[in-house]
């Protein structure tokens, strides 16, 4: 009898303890949700203002503190800025925390998004960039640019067009609610394709020889922006789920990292514009001229990929990263090749640098567009909504 009573008391204590844990998790989850709706929501609401301030502030900082900024700018390894690399790592790490390695195996079951990415990145993007660059530099700007500038700016634009993004796409996918596993797989495939197609495409479009892929830059980028954050995220995920449980990890821990991505993104923008402050102030007219076709190309490639995903009824959380990777560029690779072929002071190097300057503000507008149009897709849920168990809407189910 006493043993039976003791077991009842033990069971009651276990249930009470579990109930208390659930209440704590729910309370923490409510606090986290309030934080996301409150401070971060207000912060993101005026994100365009912060972006503009960082751009202007970066230029001013570069002019006021040239010694400090110059010292940071010289901290490079194989044309990769180490200060910027740290900030990019902080932006990428939160998405890596989301990756369930079991979900990577499921990506191949629905390869539509990956196929769209490959076709847009390698059969369309380099050639539309060449066409737009030729139209603007050789036709529209022919009266204001020298023949050498025309040739150099077209070359720089083509280098950007032939180098789809391998790092920042993690950031754009994360901010737009994209699927982390899908983003990782498409980046891995893209890195392999670059090794095979980058040189032939650039040689074909520019008619130049002696092109070589700066393999140290490419491999270091993969290690810094994929391998290290992926391994760190996997270790963190495994350790915390074991110690605190899946519920706490998904609904309390992960949301706390969202502000880190946004703050690191703005710090990156500030740093990039401070590094290029002198270039911007001394070449601002040409920078504006170069920016026009590059920005048009970004929007064009995004809409081609996004439209194809909508037409083929790809889930929104796959459509977002599938269209973002082509719109964004592997600017470290493009800058490195431009410098190795034509020199650091060449027009081609300047054109690739303009690609760096326009990347963040333009891609943030695409993130906003994607967020506002996710209802176009049969499954409009973001990764967070899927994790939180948000069901498909009745209308969506009917459409499917």
mmCIF file of C-alpha atoms in Angstrom, residues 5 122 176 209 231 318 347 355:
data_model
loop_
_atom_site.group_PDB
_atom_site.id
_atom_site.type_symbol
_atom_site.label_atom_id
_atom_site.label_comp_id
_atom_site.label_asym_id
_atom_site.label_seq_id
_atom_site.Cartn_x
_atom_site.Cartn_y
_atom_site.Cartn_z
ATOM 1 C CA UNK A 5 1.173 5.546 -2.498
ATOM 2 C CA UNK A 122 24.056 29.768 -65.219
ATOM 3 C CA UNK A 176 12.756 36.414 -45.803
ATOM 4 C CA UNK A 209 42.164 34.632 -72.101
ATOM 5 C CA UNK A 231 29.686 23.187 -37.818
ATOM 6 C CA UNK A 318 11.927 27.522 -51.015
ATOM 7 C CA UNK A 347 37.517 50.300 -64.266
ATOM 8 C CA UNK A 355 28.334 45.742 -56.965
#
